Amino acid sequence: YVDDVHGWDFVNNDNDPLDDHYHGTHTAGTVGAVGNNGEGVAGVAWVVKLAALKGLSCCGSGLISDMMEAVDYATRMRFTVTNNSWGGGGFSQSFLDSLFAANAAGIGFVASAGNAARDTDITPQYPASYATDNVFSVAASDCFDVHAQFSNYGLTTVDLHAPGMRVISTFLRKTCNLVTGTPYTELSGTSMSAPHVTGVYALIKALHPEWVVSQIKTAIMNSVDVLPAFAGKSVTGGRLNAFRALGVIPPVVCGDGRKDASEGCDDGNLLGGDGCSVLCVVEIGWTCTGAEPTRCVLNCGDGICFANPTARESCQTCIGDCPGQFKRKPSTRYCCGDGTRQPSETPELCDNNF
């Protein structure tokens, strides 16, 4: 890559990734349009560096191989997170391998869940349905803070909702298939939802530069506003809340990894005392398909897996050993009040590891 100052155009294989469609400009504005300047719109993260990785043509279509190369480029450049407001094509082992590499490099991958109003637990939507730790699958909420009718959903394959209806953002005045007289316009879709999560991801990383992907994902997913309209439609059953996400402090591993270091490690409970009354965590299980099921569970708070409680890499190893595809198991949300978790709906998970 020569003179890739602003990113790269993987469609035309050159260093000019200028948006000739409109879609990327709109999502980029949601992520990081400058705020508090009396001009246009404000993005989620007002002070952020953006790189354009162009993998689709002027008419919004392209090759999975180009998108995979874009992911590999982001990994090579050690970007913090990529926004992926696109979808299409079937399962690709090569693309999955690229996601594994991105995850190993500590790069988040935020993806739109899709606009087909279908259950992705039954019919996957890629790339959002790839089951790697760094993937966020984002569905759309509408103007009334309910599930948008067009949005895909999935109890185990969609992570959370974010605003995706009539979102106003930056826009190109002229494109190959649309002309507008304003540099700003409103669009709807899960493509508009994903960059809200990407922006919050960037804010958290700026606040906690030492955090890894799993910690950021924990903070985002455990801080959603849980609403009845989202029940059964995502892992969290809630809509993104940026303010709360920035206030979540995942516990660090201390002793057996079950308690915040600031509280000490004397009893193995999770955040003992009154502080636990406001903490909820989401357990995410994994199972291999086409092989004997292997379960890797994210630890509460810091997101560290404990197929083997003492090994930080254990979950990645477990997933990597799957000979076939793998998918999420139904996830469980836990809340605690007295310093211990109460997973009454799944008593087999209630053991000393918690």
Coordinates of C-alpha atoms in Angstrom, one line a residue:
Y1 CA 0.0 0.0 0.0
V2 CA 1.6 3.2 -1.2
D3 CA 0.6 6.7 0.1
D4 CA -2.5 5.3 1.9
V5 CA -2.9 8.5 3.8
H6 CA -6.7 8.3 4.1
G7 CA -7.1 4.5 3.8
W8 CA -7.4 2.3 0.7
D9 CA -9.8 1.6 -2.2
F10 CA -10.0 -2.2 -2.4
V11 CA -12.4 -2.0 -5.4
N12 CA -10.0 -0.1 -7.7
N13 CA -6.9 -1.0 -5.8
D14 CA -5.6 2.5 -5.3
N15 CA -5.0 5.0 -2.5
D16 CA -8.1 7.2 -3.2
P17 CA -11.0 5.7 -1.1
L18 CA -13.3 8.7 -1.8
D19 CA -16.9 7.7 -1.3
D20 CA -18.7 7.7 -4.7
H21 CA -21.8 6.1 -3.3
Y22 CA -23.0 7.9 -0.1
H23 CA -23.4 5.1 2.4
G24 CA -19.9 5.3 3.9
T25 CA -20.1 9.0 4.3
H26 CA -23.4 8.8 6.2
T27 CA -22.1 6.1 8.6
A28 CA -18.8 7.9 9.1
G29 CA -20.7 11.0 10.2
T30 CA -22.6 9.0 12.8
V31 CA -19.4 7.7 14.2
G32 CA -17.4 10.8 14.3
A33 CA -18.8 14.1 12.9
V34 CA -17.4 17.0 14.9
G35 CA -19.8 18.3 17.5
N36 CA -20.4 21.6 19.3
N37 CA -19.4 23.7 16.3
G38 CA -22.8 25.0 15.2
E39 CA -22.6 23.1 11.9
G40 CA -24.5 20.2 10.5
V41 CA -24.7 17.1 12.8
A42 CA -22.7 15.7 15.7
G43 CA -21.4 12.2 15.7
V44 CA -21.1 9.9 18.7
A45 CA -17.3 10.4 19.1
W46 CA -16.5 14.1 18.3
V47 CA -12.7 13.7 18.3
V48 CA -11.8 10.6 16.4
K49 CA -9.5 9.5 13.6
L50 CA -11.3 7.8 10.7
A51 CA -9.8 5.8 7.9
A52 CA -11.9 5.0 4.7
L53 CA -11.6 1.4 3.6
K54 CA -13.6 1.2 0.4
G55 CA -14.8 -2.3 -0.5
L56 CA -18.0 -1.6 -2.4
S57 CA -18.5 0.1 -5.8
C58 CA -20.4 3.3 -6.5
C59 CA -23.6 1.4 -6.7
G60 CA -23.2 -0.4 -3.3
S61 CA -22.1 -3.8 -4.4
G62 CA -18.8 -5.7 -4.2
L63 CA -16.8 -8.8 -3.5
I64 CA -16.4 -10.6 -0.2
S65 CA -12.7 -10.9 -1.1
D66 CA -12.4 -7.1 -1.2
M67 CA -14.1 -6.8 2.2
M68 CA -11.9 -9.4 3.6
E69 CA -8.8 -7.6 2.4
A70 CA -10.2 -4.5 4.1
V71 CA -10.4 -6.4 7.4
D72 CA -6.9 -7.7 7.0
Y73 CA -5.7 -4.1 6.3
A74 CA -7.3 -2.9 9.5
T75 CA -5.6 -5.7 11.4
R76 CA -2.2 -4.9 9.9
M77 CA -2.7 -1.2 10.8
R78 CA -3.8 -2.1 14.3
F79 CA -7.0 0.0 14.1
T80 CA -9.1 0.2 17.2
V81 CA -12.4 -0.9 15.6
T82 CA -14.1 -1.2 12.2
N83 CA -17.6 -0.3 11.3
N84 CA -19.2 -2.8 8.9
S85 CA -22.5 -1.4 7.7
W86 CA -22.9 -4.0 5.0
G87 CA -24.0 -7.6 4.5
G88 CA -24.5 -10.3 2.0
G89 CA -23.0 -13.6 0.8
G90 CA -22.8 -16.9 2.6
F91 CA -20.4 -18.2 5.2
S92 CA -16.8 -17.9 4.3
Q93 CA -14.1 -19.7 6.2
S94 CA -11.5 -17.3 4.8
F95 CA -13.4 -14.3 6.1
L96 CA -13.8 -16.0 9.4
D97 CA -10.1 -16.5 9.6
S98 CA -9.6 -12.8 9.0
L99 CA -12.0 -12.1 11.9
F100 CA -10.0 -14.4 14.1
A101 CA -6.8 -12.5 13.2
A102 CA -8.5 -9.2 13.9
N103 CA -9.8 -10.5 17.3
A104 CA -6.3 -11.7 18.2
A105 CA -5.0 -8.2 17.3
G106 CA -7.5 -6.6 19.6
I107 CA -9.7 -5.0 17.0
G108 CA -13.5 -4.7 17.4
F109 CA -15.8 -5.5 14.4
V110 CA -19.2 -3.8 14.6
A111 CA -21.7 -5.1 12.0
S112 CA -25.2 -4.3 11.0
A113 CA -27.6 -7.1 11.7
G114 CA -29.5 -6.7 8.3
N115 CA -32.8 -5.3 7.1
A116 CA -34.7 -8.4 6.1
A117 CA -36.9 -8.6 9.2
R118 CA -35.8 -12.2 9.8
D119 CA -34.5 -14.2 12.7
T120 CA -30.8 -14.6 12.2
D121 CA -30.8 -17.5 14.7
I122 CA -32.4 -19.4 11.9
T123 CA -31.1 -17.7 8.8
P124 CA -27.6 -16.1 9.4
Q125 CA -26.7 -12.7 8.1
Y126 CA -23.0 -12.4 7.4
P127 CA -20.8 -10.8 8.5
A128 CA -22.9 -10.0 11.6
S129 CA -23.5 -13.7 12.3
Y130 CA -19.9 -14.7 12.5
A131 CA -19.4 -16.0 16.0
T132 CA -16.1 -14.4 17.0
D133 CA -15.6 -12.6 20.3
N134 CA -14.9 -9.2 18.6
V135 CA -18.1 -9.2 16.4
F136 CA -21.0 -6.9 17.5
S137 CA -24.2 -7.7 15.7
V138 CA -26.5 -4.6 15.9
A139 CA -30.2 -4.4 15.2
A140 CA -32.2 -1.2 14.7
S141 CA -34.5 0.5 17.0
D142 CA -36.9 3.1 15.7
C143 CA -38.1 6.6 16.7
F144 CA -40.4 5.1 19.4
D145 CA -37.6 3.1 21.0
V146 CA -39.0 -0.2 19.8
H147 CA -37.6 -2.8 17.4
A148 CA -37.7 -1.4 13.8
Q149 CA -40.0 -3.5 11.6
F150 CA -37.4 -3.9 8.9
S151 CA -34.6 -5.0 11.2
N152 CA -33.2 -8.5 11.6
Y153 CA -33.2 -10.0 15.1
G154 CA -32.0 -13.0 17.0
L155 CA -32.0 -14.1 20.6
T156 CA -28.5 -15.6 20.3
T157 CA -27.0 -14.0 17.2
V158 CA -27.9 -10.3 17.6
D159 CA -26.2 -8.5 20.5
L160 CA -28.1 -5.3 21.0
H161 CA -30.2 -2.6 19.3
A162 CA -29.2 1.0 18.4
P163 CA -31.0 3.8 16.7
G164 CA -31.6 3.1 13.0
M165 CA -34.6 5.0 11.9
R166 CA -34.5 8.4 10.2
V167 CA -30.9 9.0 11.3
I168 CA -29.6 12.3 10.1
S169 CA -25.9 12.4 9.1
T170 CA -23.4 13.6 6.6
F171 CA -24.1 13.0 2.9
L172 CA -22.6 13.4 -0.5
R173 CA -24.3 16.0 -2.7
K174 CA -24.0 13.9 -5.8
T175 CA -23.6 10.1 -6.2
C176 CA -23.9 7.7 -9.0
N177 CA -27.5 6.9 -8.1
L178 CA -28.8 9.7 -6.0
V179 CA -28.6 13.5 -6.1
T180 CA -29.4 15.8 -3.1
G181 CA -29.2 19.5 -2.5
T182 CA -27.9 19.2 1.0
P183 CA -24.7 17.7 2.7
Y184 CA -26.9 16.1 5.3
T185 CA -29.8 13.7 5.0
E186 CA -31.7 11.1 7.0
L187 CA -31.5 7.4 6.3
S188 CA -32.9 4.3 7.9
G189 CA -31.4 0.8 8.4
T190 CA -29.2 -1.3 10.6
S191 CA -26.4 0.3 8.7
M192 CA -27.3 3.4 10.6
S193 CA -27.4 1.5 13.9
A194 CA -24.0 -0.1 13.8
P195 CA -22.0 3.2 13.7
H196 CA -23.7 4.3 16.9
V197 CA -22.1 1.3 18.6
T198 CA -18.8 1.9 16.8
G199 CA -18.8 5.5 18.2
V200 CA -19.4 4.3 21.7
Y201 CA -16.7 1.7 21.3
A202 CA -14.3 4.5 20.3
L203 CA -15.3 6.6 23.4
I204 CA -14.7 3.7 25.8
K205 CA -11.3 2.9 24.2
A206 CA -10.3 6.6 24.6
L207 CA -11.4 6.6 28.2
H208 CA -9.8 3.2 28.9
P209 CA -7.0 2.7 26.3
E210 CA -5.7 -0.4 28.2
W211 CA -9.0 -2.3 27.8
V212 CA -9.2 -5.2 25.4
V213 CA -12.1 -6.0 23.1
S214 CA -13.9 -8.3 25.6
Q215 CA -13.9 -5.6 28.3
I216 CA -15.3 -3.0 25.9
K217 CA -18.0 -5.5 24.7
T218 CA -18.9 -6.2 28.3
A219 CA -19.3 -2.6 29.1
I220 CA -21.5 -1.9 26.0
M221 CA -23.7 -5.0 26.4
N222 CA -24.1 -4.8 30.2
S223 CA -25.2 -1.1 30.1
V224 CA -28.1 -1.3 27.6
D225 CA -31.5 0.0 28.5
V226 CA -33.5 -3.3 28.7
L227 CA -37.0 -2.7 27.3
P228 CA -39.9 -5.0 26.7
A229 CA -40.0 -4.2 23.0
F230 CA -36.6 -5.8 22.6
A231 CA -37.3 -9.0 24.6
G232 CA -36.3 -12.1 22.8
K233 CA -34.8 -10.2 19.9
S234 CA -31.2 -9.9 21.0
V235 CA -28.7 -11.3 23.6
T236 CA -29.1 -8.3 25.8
G237 CA -32.8 -7.4 25.1
G238 CA -31.8 -3.8 25.2
R239 CA -30.9 -0.6 23.3
L240 CA -27.4 1.0 23.4
N241 CA -26.9 3.6 26.2
A242 CA -23.7 5.5 25.6
F243 CA -23.8 7.3 29.0
R244 CA -24.1 4.2 31.0
A245 CA -21.5 2.3 28.9
L246 CA -18.9 4.9 29.7
G247 CA -19.6 4.4 33.4
V248 CA -19.3 0.6 33.5
I249 CA -16.1 -0.6 35.1
P250 CA -15.6 -4.3 34.4
P251 CA -14.0 -6.1 37.3
V252 CA -10.3 -7.0 36.9
V253 CA -9.1 -10.5 37.5
C254 CA -8.1 -11.0 41.1
G255 CA -7.2 -14.3 42.7
D256 CA -9.8 -16.6 41.2
G257 CA -11.1 -13.8 38.9
R258 CA -14.5 -13.6 40.5
K259 CA -14.2 -10.3 42.4
D260 CA -13.1 -6.7 41.8
A261 CA -9.5 -6.1 42.9
S262 CA -10.6 -2.9 44.7
E263 CA -13.0 -5.0 46.9
G264 CA -10.3 -7.7 47.7
C265 CA -10.5 -11.4 47.0
D266 CA -11.5 -12.8 50.3
D267 CA -14.7 -14.6 49.5
G268 CA -14.8 -15.2 45.7
N269 CA -18.1 -13.4 45.3
L270 CA -18.7 -11.0 42.5
L271 CA -18.4 -7.4 43.6
G272 CA -19.6 -8.0 47.1
G273 CA -21.7 -5.4 48.9
D274 CA -24.1 -2.7 47.8
G275 CA -22.1 -2.1 44.6
C276 CA -23.3 -5.4 43.2
S277 CA -27.0 -4.3 43.4
V278 CA -26.6 -2.3 40.2
L279 CA -24.5 -4.7 38.2
C280 CA -25.9 -7.1 35.6
V281 CA -23.7 -9.4 33.5
V282 CA -24.4 -11.4 30.4
E283 CA -23.1 -15.0 30.1
I284 CA -22.4 -16.1 26.5
G285 CA -21.9 -19.7 25.8
W286 CA -20.4 -21.3 22.7
T287 CA -20.9 -24.7 21.1
C288 CA -19.4 -26.4 18.1
T289 CA -21.6 -27.7 15.3
G290 CA -20.6 -31.0 13.8
A291 CA -18.6 -31.9 16.9
E292 CA -19.0 -32.7 20.5
P293 CA -20.2 -29.5 22.1
T294 CA -17.5 -27.5 23.9
R295 CA -18.6 -24.7 26.2
C296 CA -16.6 -21.6 26.8
V297 CA -18.2 -19.0 29.0
L298 CA -17.3 -15.3 29.3
N299 CA -16.4 -14.5 32.8
C300 CA -18.4 -11.8 34.5
G301 CA -17.2 -8.2 34.2
D302 CA -13.9 -8.5 32.5
G303 CA -15.1 -10.8 29.7
I304 CA -12.3 -13.3 30.2
C305 CA -13.3 -16.8 29.3
F306 CA -12.9 -19.7 31.7
A307 CA -13.3 -23.0 30.0
N308 CA -10.2 -23.3 32.2
P309 CA -10.6 -20.6 34.8
T310 CA -6.9 -20.0 35.1
A311 CA -6.1 -19.5 31.4
R312 CA -6.9 -16.2 29.8
E313 CA -6.6 -17.8 26.3
S314 CA -8.7 -20.8 27.1
C315 CA -11.9 -19.7 25.3
Q316 CA -10.0 -18.7 22.2
T317 CA -8.3 -22.1 22.2
C318 CA -11.6 -23.9 22.7
I319 CA -13.3 -22.0 19.8
G320 CA -10.2 -22.5 17.6
D321 CA -10.4 -26.3 18.2
C322 CA -13.8 -26.5 16.7
P323 CA -13.5 -28.6 13.5
G324 CA -16.6 -27.1 12.0
Q325 CA -18.6 -23.9 12.4
F326 CA -19.6 -22.7 15.9
K327 CA -22.4 -20.6 17.2
R328 CA -23.6 -18.9 20.3
K329 CA -25.6 -20.8 22.8
P330 CA -28.6 -19.0 24.4
S331 CA -27.2 -16.4 26.7
T332 CA -28.4 -15.6 30.2
R333 CA -28.5 -12.3 32.0
Y334 CA -27.6 -12.3 35.7
C335 CA -28.2 -9.6 38.2
C336 CA -26.9 -9.6 41.8
G337 CA -27.9 -7.9 45.0
D338 CA -26.0 -9.5 47.8
G339 CA -22.7 -10.0 46.1
T340 CA -23.4 -13.4 44.6
R341 CA -25.1 -14.2 41.3
Q342 CA -28.5 -15.8 41.3
P343 CA -28.8 -17.8 38.1
S344 CA -31.9 -19.6 39.2
E345 CA -33.1 -20.3 35.7
T346 CA -29.9 -22.3 34.9
P347 CA -28.9 -23.9 38.2
E348 CA -26.3 -26.0 36.5
L349 CA -24.2 -22.8 36.0
C350 CA -24.3 -21.9 39.7
D351 CA -21.1 -23.3 41.1
N352 CA -17.9 -22.1 42.7
N353 CA -16.6 -20.7 39.5
F354 CA -19.1 -17.9 39.8

